[in-house]
Coordinates of C-alpha atoms in Angstrom, one line a residue:
M1 CA 11.7 14.2 31.0
S2 CA 15.0 12.3 31.4
I3 CA 18.1 14.2 30.4
T4 CA 18.9 11.2 28.2
Q5 CA 15.8 11.6 26.1
K6 CA 15.9 13.7 22.9
T7 CA 12.8 15.1 21.3
H8 CA 11.8 17.1 18.2
Y9 CA 8.6 17.8 16.3
E10 CA 8.1 16.9 12.6
I11 CA 5.6 18.9 10.5
L12 CA 4.2 16.7 7.8
V13 CA 2.1 18.0 4.9
K14 CA -0.1 16.3 2.3
Q15 CA -0.5 17.8 -1.2
V16 CA -2.2 15.0 -3.2
R17 CA -2.0 11.6 -1.5
T18 CA 1.4 11.1 0.2
W19 CA 2.7 12.8 3.3
A20 CA 6.1 14.5 3.4
I21 CA 8.2 16.2 6.1
L22 CA 8.1 19.9 5.6
E23 CA 9.8 21.3 8.7
V24 CA 11.4 20.0 11.9
R25 CA 11.1 22.0 15.1
N26 CA 12.8 21.6 18.5
T27 CA 9.9 22.9 20.6
R28 CA 6.2 21.9 20.8
E29 CA 4.9 25.5 20.9
V30 CA 6.8 26.5 17.8
A31 CA 5.8 23.4 15.9
L32 CA 2.1 23.9 16.7
N33 CA 2.2 27.6 15.8
D34 CA 4.0 26.9 12.5
A35 CA 1.5 24.1 11.7
E36 CA -1.5 26.4 12.3
E37 CA 0.0 29.1 10.0
I38 CA 0.9 26.6 7.3
W39 CA -2.6 25.2 7.4
K40 CA -4.2 28.7 7.2
N41 CA -2.3 29.3 3.9
G42 CA -4.4 26.7 2.2
Q43 CA -1.6 25.2 0.2
Y44 CA -2.0 21.6 1.5
I45 CA -5.0 19.3 2.0
G46 CA -3.7 17.8 5.2
I47 CA -1.1 18.6 7.9
R48 CA 0.1 16.8 11.0
V49 CA 2.7 17.3 13.7
I50 CA 4.5 14.3 15.0
K51 CA 6.4 14.3 18.3
E52 CA 9.5 12.1 17.8
S53 CA 11.4 11.1 21.0
F54 CA 14.5 9.0 21.5
D55 CA 15.6 7.5 24.8
Q56 CA 19.4 7.1 25.0
E57 CA 19.2 4.5 27.7
S58 CA 16.8 2.1 26.0
K59 CA 17.8 3.1 22.4
Q60 CA 14.1 3.2 21.5
F61 CA 12.2 5.7 19.5
S62 CA 8.6 6.7 19.9
S63 CA 6.2 8.8 17.8
V64 CA 3.0 10.5 18.8
E65 CA 0.7 12.6 16.6
I66 CA -0.1 15.9 18.5
F67 CA -1.8 17.9 15.8
S68 CA -3.8 17.0 12.7
R69 CA -5.9 18.9 10.1
G70 CA -7.2 17.7 6.8
I71 CA -10.1 16.5 4.6
N72 CA -12.3 13.5 5.2
R73 CA -12.0 10.7 2.8
K74 CA -14.4 10.4 -0.1
E75 CA -16.5 7.3 0.1
S76 CA -18.1 5.3 -2.8
K77 CA -21.8 4.8 -2.7
Y78 CA -21.0 1.1 -2.8
D79 CA -19.0 1.3 0.5
K80 CA -20.9 -0.2 3.4
T81 CA -20.4 -0.4 7.1
G82 CA -20.6 -4.2 7.1
Q83 CA -23.7 -4.1 9.3
I84 CA -27.0 -5.7 8.2
A85 CA -29.4 -2.9 7.1
P86 CA -33.0 -3.5 8.2
C87 CA -35.4 -3.2 5.2
L88 CA -38.6 -1.3 6.1
S89 CA -40.2 -1.3 2.6
P90 CA -39.9 -3.3 -0.6
N91 CA -37.8 -0.6 -2.1
D92 CA -35.3 -1.1 0.8
L93 CA -35.0 -4.8 -0.2
Y94 CA -34.1 -3.8 -3.8
S95 CA -31.6 -1.1 -2.8
I96 CA -27.8 -1.6 -2.6
D97 CA -28.0 -1.9 1.2
G98 CA -30.8 -4.3 1.0
R99 CA -29.2 -6.6 -1.5
K100 CA -25.9 -6.5 0.4
S101 CA -27.8 -7.5 3.6
I102 CA -29.5 -10.4 1.7
W103 CA -26.1 -11.6 0.6
D104 CA -24.6 -11.3 4.1
L105 CA -27.6 -13.2 5.6
L106 CA -28.0 -15.9 3.0
N107 CA -24.6 -16.2 1.3
N108 CA -24.2 -19.9 2.1
T109 CA -27.5 -20.7 0.6
L110 CA -27.1 -18.4 -2.4
T111 CA -23.6 -19.9 -3.0
L112 CA -25.0 -23.4 -2.9
W113 CA -27.8 -22.5 -5.3
Q114 CA -25.4 -20.4 -7.4
I115 CA -27.8 -17.4 -7.5
T116 CA -27.6 -13.7 -6.5
P117 CA -29.8 -11.5 -4.3
T118 CA -31.1 -9.8 -7.5
E119 CA -32.2 -13.2 -8.9
L120 CA -33.9 -14.0 -5.5
L121 CA -35.8 -10.7 -5.7
H122 CA -36.9 -11.1 -9.3
N123 CA -38.0 -14.7 -9.6
L124 CA -40.8 -16.3 -7.5
E125 CA -39.4 -19.8 -7.9
H126 CA -36.2 -18.8 -6.1
Y127 CA -38.3 -17.2 -3.4
Y128 CA -40.6 -20.2 -2.9
K129 CA -37.5 -22.5 -2.8
L130 CA -36.1 -20.3 0.0
Y131 CA -39.5 -20.2 1.8
N132 CA -39.7 -24.0 1.8
E133 CA -36.1 -24.5 2.8
G134 CA -36.4 -25.2 6.5
N135 CA -35.7 -22.2 8.8
K136 CA -33.3 -20.2 6.6
L137 CA -35.7 -17.3 5.9
Q138 CA -36.8 -17.2 9.5
D139 CA -33.2 -17.1 10.7
A140 CA -32.4 -14.3 8.3
V141 CA -35.4 -12.3 9.5
Q142 CA -34.5 -12.9 13.2
R143 CA -30.9 -11.8 12.7
T144 CA -32.1 -8.7 10.9
A145 CA -34.6 -7.9 13.7
V146 CA -31.9 -7.9 16.3
T147 CA -30.1 -5.1 14.4
F148 CA -33.1 -2.7 14.6
E149 CA -32.4 0.5 16.5
D150 CA -35.9 0.2 18.0
E151 CA -36.1 -0.1 21.8
E152 CA -39.9 0.4 21.9
N153 CA -40.8 -2.8 20.1
S154 CA -39.8 -6.4 20.9
I155 CA -37.8 -8.6 18.5
Q156 CA -41.0 -10.5 17.7
S157 CA -42.7 -7.2 16.7
R158 CA -39.7 -6.3 14.5
M159 CA -39.8 -9.7 12.8
Q160 CA -43.5 -9.2 12.0
K161 CA -42.6 -5.8 10.3
L162 CA -40.0 -7.5 8.3
Y163 CA -42.3 -10.4 7.2
K164 CA -44.8 -7.7 6.0
V165 CA -42.1 -6.1 3.9
I166 CA -41.3 -9.5 2.4
E167 CA -45.0 -10.2 1.7
L168 CA -45.3 -6.9 -0.1
A169 CA -42.2 -7.7 -2.2
V170 CA -43.7 -11.1 -3.1
T171 CA -47.0 -9.4 -4.0
V172 CA -45.0 -7.0 -6.3
M173 CA -43.4 -10.0 -8.0
K174 CA -46.8 -11.8 -8.4
Q175 CA -48.5 -8.7 -9.8
A176 CA -45.7 -8.2 -12.3
Q177 CA -45.7 -11.8 -13.6
D178 CA -47.9 -11.1 -16.7
D179 CA -45.9 -8.0 -17.5
I180 CA -42.4 -9.6 -17.5
P181 CA -41.2 -9.7 -21.2
S182 CA -39.3 -12.5 -22.7
L183 CA -35.6 -12.1 -23.6
D184 CA -35.7 -14.1 -26.8
A185 CA -32.3 -15.5 -27.8
G186 CA -30.6 -12.8 -25.9
K187 CA -31.9 -10.0 -28.1
L188 CA -32.0 -7.1 -25.7
N189 CA -32.6 -4.1 -27.9
P190 CA -36.3 -4.9 -28.6
L191 CA -37.0 -5.5 -24.9
V192 CA -35.2 -2.3 -23.9
Q193 CA -37.3 -0.3 -26.4
S194 CA -40.5 -1.8 -25.1
L195 CA -39.6 -1.0 -21.5
S196 CA -38.1 2.5 -21.9
E197 CA -41.2 4.4 -20.9
R198 CA -42.3 2.1 -18.1
A199 CA -42.1 3.4 -14.6
N200 CA -40.8 0.0 -13.3
R201 CA -38.6 -0.7 -16.3
T202 CA -35.5 -1.7 -14.3
F203 CA -37.5 -4.2 -12.3
L204 CA -39.1 -5.7 -15.4
L205 CA -35.7 -5.8 -17.2
L206 CA -34.0 -7.6 -14.3
S207 CA -36.9 -10.0 -14.0
A208 CA -36.6 -10.8 -17.8
I209 CA -32.9 -11.3 -17.5
T210 CA -33.3 -13.5 -14.4
N211 CA -35.7 -15.7 -16.3
Y212 CA -33.3 -15.8 -19.3
I213 CA -30.3 -17.0 -17.3
K214 CA -32.2 -19.4 -15.0
P215 CA -31.7 -22.5 -17.1
T216 CA -27.9 -22.1 -17.1
L217 CA -25.9 -24.6 -15.2
T218 CA -23.0 -22.6 -13.8
L219 CA -22.2 -19.1 -12.6
S220 CA -19.6 -18.7 -15.4
D221 CA -22.4 -19.5 -17.9
K222 CA -24.6 -16.8 -16.4
F223 CA -21.7 -14.4 -16.3
G224 CA -21.0 -15.0 -19.9
R225 CA -24.7 -14.5 -20.9
I226 CA -24.7 -11.1 -19.2
A227 CA -21.3 -10.0 -20.5
V228 CA -22.3 -10.3 -24.1
L229 CA -25.3 -8.0 -23.4
L230 CA -22.9 -5.1 -22.6
S231 CA -22.7 -2.4 -25.2
P232 CA -21.6 1.2 -25.1
S233 CA -24.8 2.2 -26.8
R234 CA -27.0 0.9 -24.0
P235 CA -29.1 3.4 -22.0
Y236 CA -27.6 4.2 -18.6
W237 CA -30.4 2.4 -16.7
V238 CA -29.7 -0.8 -18.7
M239 CA -26.0 -0.7 -18.1
E240 CA -26.7 -0.2 -14.3
A241 CA -28.9 -3.3 -14.3
L242 CA -26.3 -5.4 -16.1
D243 CA -23.6 -4.0 -13.8
Q244 CA -25.7 -4.9 -10.8
L245 CA -26.0 -8.5 -11.9
L246 CA -22.3 -8.9 -12.9
S247 CA -21.2 -7.4 -9.6
E248 CA -23.3 -9.9 -7.6
F249 CA -22.1 -12.8 -9.6
L250 CA -18.6 -11.8 -8.5
L251 CA -19.7 -12.0 -4.8
H252 CA -19.3 -15.8 -5.3
P253 CA -15.6 -16.2 -4.5
G254 CA -15.0 -19.1 -6.9
L255 CA -16.1 -17.2 -10.0
I256 CA -13.2 -14.6 -9.9
V257 CA -10.8 -17.5 -9.5
Q258 CA -12.3 -19.2 -12.6
M259 CA -12.1 -15.9 -14.5
L260 CA -8.4 -15.2 -13.7
G261 CA -7.2 -18.8 -13.7
T262 CA -6.2 -21.1 -10.9
K263 CA -5.1 -19.4 -7.7
N264 CA -2.0 -20.9 -6.2
E265 CA -2.4 -20.9 -2.5
D266 CA 1.4 -21.1 -2.0
D267 CA 1.8 -17.9 -4.0
R268 CA -1.2 -15.6 -4.2
G269 CA 0.9 -12.8 -5.6
P270 CA 0.0 -13.3 -9.3
F271 CA -3.7 -13.6 -8.5
L272 CA -3.6 -10.3 -6.4
S273 CA -1.8 -8.6 -9.3
Q274 CA -4.4 -9.7 -11.8
L275 CA -7.1 -8.4 -9.5
V276 CA -5.4 -5.0 -9.5
Y277 CA -5.1 -5.1 -13.3
L278 CA -8.8 -6.1 -13.8
Q279 CA -10.3 -3.6 -11.3
S280 CA -8.5 -0.8 -13.2
G281 CA -9.4 -2.1 -16.6
N282 CA -5.9 -3.0 -17.5
L283 CA -6.0 -6.8 -17.6
N284 CA -5.1 -6.7 -21.2
L285 CA -1.6 -5.5 -20.2
V286 CA -0.8 -8.5 -18.1
D287 CA 2.2 -10.4 -19.5
T288 CA 1.4 -13.9 -20.6
P289 CA 3.8 -16.7 -21.7
N290 CA 4.4 -16.6 -25.4
H291 CA 1.7 -13.8 -25.6
S292 CA -1.0 -16.5 -25.3
A293 CA -4.7 -15.6 -24.8
K294 CA -4.7 -16.3 -21.1
F295 CA -8.1 -14.7 -20.4
S296 CA -11.5 -15.4 -21.9
D297 CA -13.3 -13.1 -24.2
D298 CA -15.9 -12.5 -21.5
V299 CA -13.3 -11.4 -19.0
L300 CA -11.5 -9.1 -21.5
R301 CA -14.9 -7.7 -22.4
I302 CA -15.6 -6.9 -18.8
N303 CA -12.1 -5.4 -18.5
S304 CA -12.8 -3.1 -21.4
F305 CA -16.0 -1.7 -19.9
I306 CA -14.4 -1.3 -16.5
S307 CA -11.6 0.8 -18.2
E308 CA -14.4 3.0 -19.7
K309 CA -15.9 3.4 -16.2
K310 CA -19.1 1.7 -17.3
L311 CA -19.2 -0.9 -14.5
P312 CA -18.7 0.8 -11.2
A313 CA -20.5 -1.8 -9.1
T314 CA -18.4 -4.6 -10.7
R315 CA -15.2 -2.7 -10.1
H316 CA -16.2 -2.1 -6.4
V317 CA -16.7 -5.9 -5.8
L318 CA -13.3 -6.5 -7.4
L319 CA -11.7 -4.0 -5.1
E320 CA -13.4 -5.5 -2.1
R321 CA -12.1 -8.9 -3.1
L322 CA -8.6 -7.4 -3.4
K323 CA -8.9 -6.0 0.2
H324 CA -10.2 -9.3 1.4
E325 CA -7.2 -11.2 -0.1
I326 CA -4.7 -8.8 1.4
T327 CA -6.2 -9.1 4.9
E328 CA -6.4 -12.9 4.7
P329 CA -4.2 -14.3 7.5
K330 CA -2.5 -16.9 5.3
P331 CA 0.8 -15.8 3.7
I332 CA 0.9 -13.9 0.4
N333 CA 3.6 -16.4 -0.6
N334 CA 5.9 -18.9 1.0
N335 CA 9.1 -17.1 0.1
G336 CA 9.7 -15.3 3.4
L337 CA 8.9 -12.0 5.0
N338 CA 10.7 -9.7 2.5
A339 CA 9.1 -11.4 -0.5
Q340 CA 5.7 -10.8 1.0
I341 CA 6.4 -7.2 1.9
E342 CA 7.8 -6.6 -1.6
K343 CA 4.6 -8.1 -3.2
L344 CA 2.4 -5.8 -1.1
K345 CA 4.5 -2.8 -2.1
T346 CA 4.2 -3.9 -5.8
L347 CA 0.4 -3.9 -5.5
Q348 CA 0.4 -0.4 -4.2
D349 CA 2.8 0.7 -6.9
L350 CA 0.5 -0.8 -9.5
L351 CA -2.5 1.0 -8.2
V352 CA -0.6 4.3 -8.3
S353 CA 0.6 3.7 -11.8
F354 CA -3.0 3.1 -12.9
E355 CA -3.9 6.6 -11.5
T356 CA -6.4 5.0 -9.1
E357 CA -8.6 7.5 -7.2
D358 CA -7.0 9.0 -4.1
H359 CA -9.6 7.8 -1.7
I360 CA -9.3 4.2 -3.0
L361 CA -5.5 4.4 -2.8
E362 CA -5.6 5.6 0.7
D363 CA -8.0 2.9 1.8
I364 CA -5.9 0.1 0.2
E365 CA -2.7 1.6 1.5
D366 CA -4.1 1.5 5.0
I367 CA -5.0 -2.1 4.5
I368 CA -1.6 -2.9 3.2
N369 CA 0.1 -1.0 6.0
T370 CA -2.0 -3.0 8.5
R371 CA -1.0 -6.3 6.8
M372 CA 2.6 -5.3 6.8
G373 CA 2.3 -4.4 10.5
R374 CA 1.2 -8.0 11.1
L375 CA 4.2 -9.3 9.3
I376 CA 6.7 -6.8 10.7
N377 CA 6.7 -7.6 14.4
S378 CA 9.2 -8.3 17.2
Q379 CA 8.8 -12.1 16.8
T380 CA 9.3 -12.3 13.0
I381 CA 12.1 -9.8 12.9
G382 CA 13.8 -11.4 15.8
E383 CA 13.6 -14.8 14.1
I384 CA 15.2 -13.4 11.0
L385 CA 18.0 -11.7 12.8
Y386 CA 18.7 -14.8 14.9
E387 CA 19.7 -16.7 11.8
I388 CA 22.2 -14.0 10.7
E389 CA 25.5 -13.8 12.6
C390 CA 27.1 -10.7 11.1
P391 CA 25.6 -7.4 12.4
F392 CA 26.3 -5.7 9.1
E393 CA 24.2 -8.3 7.4
Q394 CA 21.5 -8.0 10.0
I395 CA 21.2 -4.2 9.4
N396 CA 21.3 -4.6 5.7
T397 CA 18.6 -7.2 5.9
L398 CA 16.4 -4.8 7.8
L399 CA 17.1 -2.1 5.2
D400 CA 16.2 -4.5 2.4
I401 CA 12.8 -4.9 4.1
E402 CA 12.5 -1.2 4.6
E403 CA 12.8 -0.5 0.9
H404 CA 9.4 -2.1 0.3
T405 CA 7.7 -1.2 3.6
L406 CA 4.8 1.2 3.8
G407 CA 3.6 3.1 6.9
A408 CA 5.5 5.2 9.4
S409 CA 4.8 2.8 12.3
N410 CA 6.1 -0.2 10.3
K411 CA 9.3 1.7 9.4
R412 CA 9.7 2.7 13.0
T413 CA 9.5 -0.9 14.1
L414 CA 12.4 -1.7 11.7
A415 CA 14.4 1.3 12.8
N416 CA 14.0 0.3 16.5
F417 CA 15.9 -2.9 15.8
I418 CA 18.9 -1.1 14.4
L419 CA 20.3 0.9 17.4
P420 CA 20.2 -2.1 19.7
I421 CA 22.4 -4.0 17.2
L422 CA 24.8 -1.1 17.1
S423 CA 25.0 -0.9 20.9
R424 CA 25.5 -4.6 21.6
P425 CA 28.8 -5.1 23.4
D426 CA 29.6 -8.3 21.6
Y427 CA 29.3 -6.5 18.2
E428 CA 31.6 -3.6 19.1
T429 CA 34.7 -5.4 17.9
I430 CA 33.1 -6.1 14.5
F431 CA 31.9 -2.5 14.0
M432 CA 35.4 -1.3 15.0
G433 CA 37.1 -3.7 12.6
L434 CA 39.1 -5.5 15.2
N435 CA 38.3 -8.8 13.6
E436 CA 39.9 -7.7 10.3
N437 CA 41.9 -4.9 8.8
P438 CA 40.1 -1.9 10.5
L439 CA 40.4 0.2 7.3
H440 CA 38.4 -2.5 5.4
C441 CA 35.6 -1.9 7.9
M442 CA 35.3 1.8 7.2
P443 CA 33.6 1.5 3.8
K444 CA 31.1 -1.0 5.3
L445 CA 30.2 1.6 7.9
A446 CA 29.9 4.4 5.2
D447 CA 27.9 2.2 2.9
L448 CA 25.5 1.3 5.7
Q449 CA 25.2 4.9 6.7
A450 CA 24.4 5.9 3.1
R451 CA 21.6 3.3 3.0
I452 CA 20.3 4.7 6.3
L453 CA 20.2 8.2 5.0
K454 CA 18.2 7.1 1.9
T455 CA 15.5 5.4 4.0
E456 CA 12.1 6.8 4.9
F457 CA 12.8 6.5 8.6
S458 CA 12.0 9.5 10.6
E459 CA 14.6 12.3 10.6
M460 CA 15.5 11.4 14.2
H461 CA 16.0 7.8 13.4
R462 CA 18.2 8.6 10.5
R463 CA 20.3 11.1 12.5
K464 CA 20.7 8.9 15.5
I465 CA 21.7 5.8 13.6
S466 CA 24.0 7.8 11.3
E467 CA 25.7 9.3 14.4
E468 CA 26.4 5.9 15.8
L469 CA 28.0 4.7 12.6
D470 CA 30.1 7.8 12.4
K471 CA 31.3 7.2 16.0
F472 CA 32.5 3.7 15.0
C473 CA 34.3 5.1 11.9
R474 CA 35.9 7.8 14.1
T475 CA 37.1 5.1 16.5
I476 CA 38.8 3.3 13.6
M477 CA 40.3 6.6 12.4
D478 CA 41.7 7.3 15.8
S479 CA 43.1 3.8 16.3
T480 CA 44.7 3.6 12.9
Q481 CA 45.8 7.2 12.8
I482 CA 45.1 7.1 9.1
L483 CA 45.0 10.8 8.5
K484 CA 48.2 11.3 10.5
K485 CA 49.9 8.5 8.6
V486 CA 49.0 10.0 5.2
H487 CA 50.3 13.3 6.4
Q488 CA 53.6 11.8 7.5
L489 CA 54.2 10.0 4.2
N490 CA 57.3 11.2 2.4
I491 CA 55.5 12.3 -0.7
K492 CA 54.3 15.5 -2.3
I493 CA 51.3 17.2 -0.7
Q494 CA 49.5 16.7 -4.1
D495 CA 49.9 12.9 -3.7
K496 CA 48.7 13.1 -0.1
A497 CA 45.6 14.9 -1.3
M498 CA 45.1 12.4 -4.0
K499 CA 45.3 9.5 -1.6
L500 CA 42.6 11.1 0.7
L501 CA 40.4 12.1 -2.2
T502 CA 40.6 8.5 -3.5
M503 CA 39.5 7.3 -0.1
L504 CA 36.7 9.8 0.0
A505 CA 35.6 8.8 -3.5
E506 CA 35.6 5.1 -2.5
N507 CA 33.4 6.0 0.5
Y508 CA 35.8 5.3 3.3
F509 CA 34.5 8.0 5.6
T510 CA 31.1 8.3 7.1
E511 CA 29.1 11.5 6.9
G512 CA 29.7 13.6 9.9
D513 CA 32.8 14.1 11.9
C514 CA 34.9 11.5 9.9
R515 CA 34.2 13.0 6.5
E516 CA 34.7 16.5 7.8
Q517 CA 38.1 15.7 9.2
A518 CA 39.2 14.1 5.9
E519 CA 37.9 16.9 3.8
K520 CA 39.5 19.5 6.1
Q521 CA 42.9 17.8 5.6
V522 CA 42.5 17.7 1.9
R523 CA 41.5 21.4 1.7
L524 CA 44.5 22.3 3.8
Y525 CA 46.8 20.6 1.3
M526 CA 45.0 22.3 -1.6
K527 CA 45.4 25.8 0.0
Q528 CA 49.2 25.4 0.0
T529 CA 51.0 27.7 -2.4
G530 CA 51.7 26.1 -5.7
F531 CA 49.4 23.1 -5.2
T532 CA 47.9 23.3 -8.7
E533 CA 51.3 23.8 -10.4
G534 CA 52.5 20.8 -8.4
L535 CA 49.9 18.5 -10.0
I536 CA 51.2 19.1 -13.5
I537 CA 54.8 20.3 -13.2
D538 CA 56.3 17.0 -14.0
L539 CA 54.0 16.3 -17.0
P540 CA 54.5 17.2 -20.6
A541 CA 52.6 20.3 -21.7
A542 CA 50.2 18.2 -23.8
E543 CA 49.1 16.1 -20.8
R544 CA 48.6 18.9 -18.3
P545 CA 45.0 19.9 -19.3
I546 CA 44.0 16.3 -19.1
A547 CA 45.6 15.9 -15.7
L548 CA 43.7 18.9 -14.3
L549 CA 40.4 17.6 -15.7
D550 CA 41.1 14.2 -14.1
F551 CA 41.8 15.9 -10.8
R552 CA 38.5 17.8 -11.1
A553 CA 36.7 14.6 -11.8
L554 CA 38.3 13.0 -8.7
L555 CA 37.1 16.0 -6.6
E556 CA 33.6 15.5 -7.9
R557 CA 33.7 11.7 -7.1
A558 CA 35.0 12.6 -3.6
G559 CA 32.1 15.0 -3.1
I560 CA 34.2 18.1 -3.0
N561 CA 32.6 20.4 -5.6
R562 CA 33.7 23.9 -4.6
V563 CA 37.4 24.5 -4.9
D564 CA 38.5 28.1 -5.5
D565 CA 42.0 27.5 -6.5
I566 CA 41.6 24.8 -9.1

């Protein structure tokens, strides 16, 4: 390792959802041993050790995870791998995986016909239409056959197996035709009662509902007809069937847009926020102009049942749509990088405020982190900084972005732009205040340092950047001899102390060597015999207590809280 490279090891722990730095160690062995002991105590659900390195020559930081322990994420039963699931029996066709595969294989056709996989599987007319529609069914079967993990049989043999499954499913539909009840005028209770003891009650119910909604002209009409059937008093199997249909309607991308209003492609932020509200069952909390009824009764009805956790499949589809919208390559809005980062952070904050389950939060946070990573890159940051001449403004702009940035790697990318700015030779005169009154530059450095210390950069980033800012401030102090000049003033030591305390209170000195030197000089004054008496000796007796209180307040503003002789 180069002698110019500095390294430490951060031990991060996870209690509920977020990670926090617990300890920082200087050696790998100590960090790993401590991490093992902390993990054995069972206090945290996750622990990591991150090796943080800084190269003095390149002014670059790097981070590597060298230790990790923790729980696996919980997955929803609706989460899929994205692969097509081969169906080896009619039951497979009707399963969650099977219906998802049908949508993936036939989504263009189903979108054109405005139907769902469930409708296709419960109505012979829909099936015959597909069967007679060129090679669409054959293409779907062939694509599925390719996914089989079956090296013994040819693709042709696998296709024959799939056709047999389809034929069996069609036979089931044919045999059930005479048993499918009629859903007269949407009166569901009598139908549910008549099916409650039947072994295939869910199939018959979905078949009846499919026939009931078939004459409708639009997806929104279908959605509305199903929405009004929802009731807290419905048996669980009925609610599951209704949830299944509603969730598949929402697979059609245009329906959600119709439900929530027109999506502005130049600013997708409001649409994304509404998705977050709806998936959590809080759409009724969305602010609308003049408190107008922005959303239809059907949408608010769905929102209510989602809030009661009665529509898990529907909520899952809404979450998947949210993820899809976040990962879309087009901009979230056209208001610049920081506005997009801020909107993504707002979505995450909304999800947290709605007490979203941890595994969902982590999943979406990862997606948001990845999207932010695509936005925060060398090219985009470089273009932003190129338009800004003042290095102070450059760093403050980076810190504005950091405030809304998620993910350690994204924050590290931002931090890695700051030290090169501080080390540029053509910026040295600006940071040392040579282009203005040097004393006016000191608060700028201190304010910048204060912002750095409040960031969620790694400890090493904060320390290194803070040290560089302190060096510039010290250079100004040395060149102006400000402490020496104050000391040489022909005034009382109390007034000298007051001047330095005022500068400390007004944030003239950076944390580190500069502030330590200023505080040291103040404390030397205050240790002088008779210092306290000198503060009030020239004042009337009635004003002396107030003067002492004012001095104490100045000490607090200056950040000097422990004074033994006042």
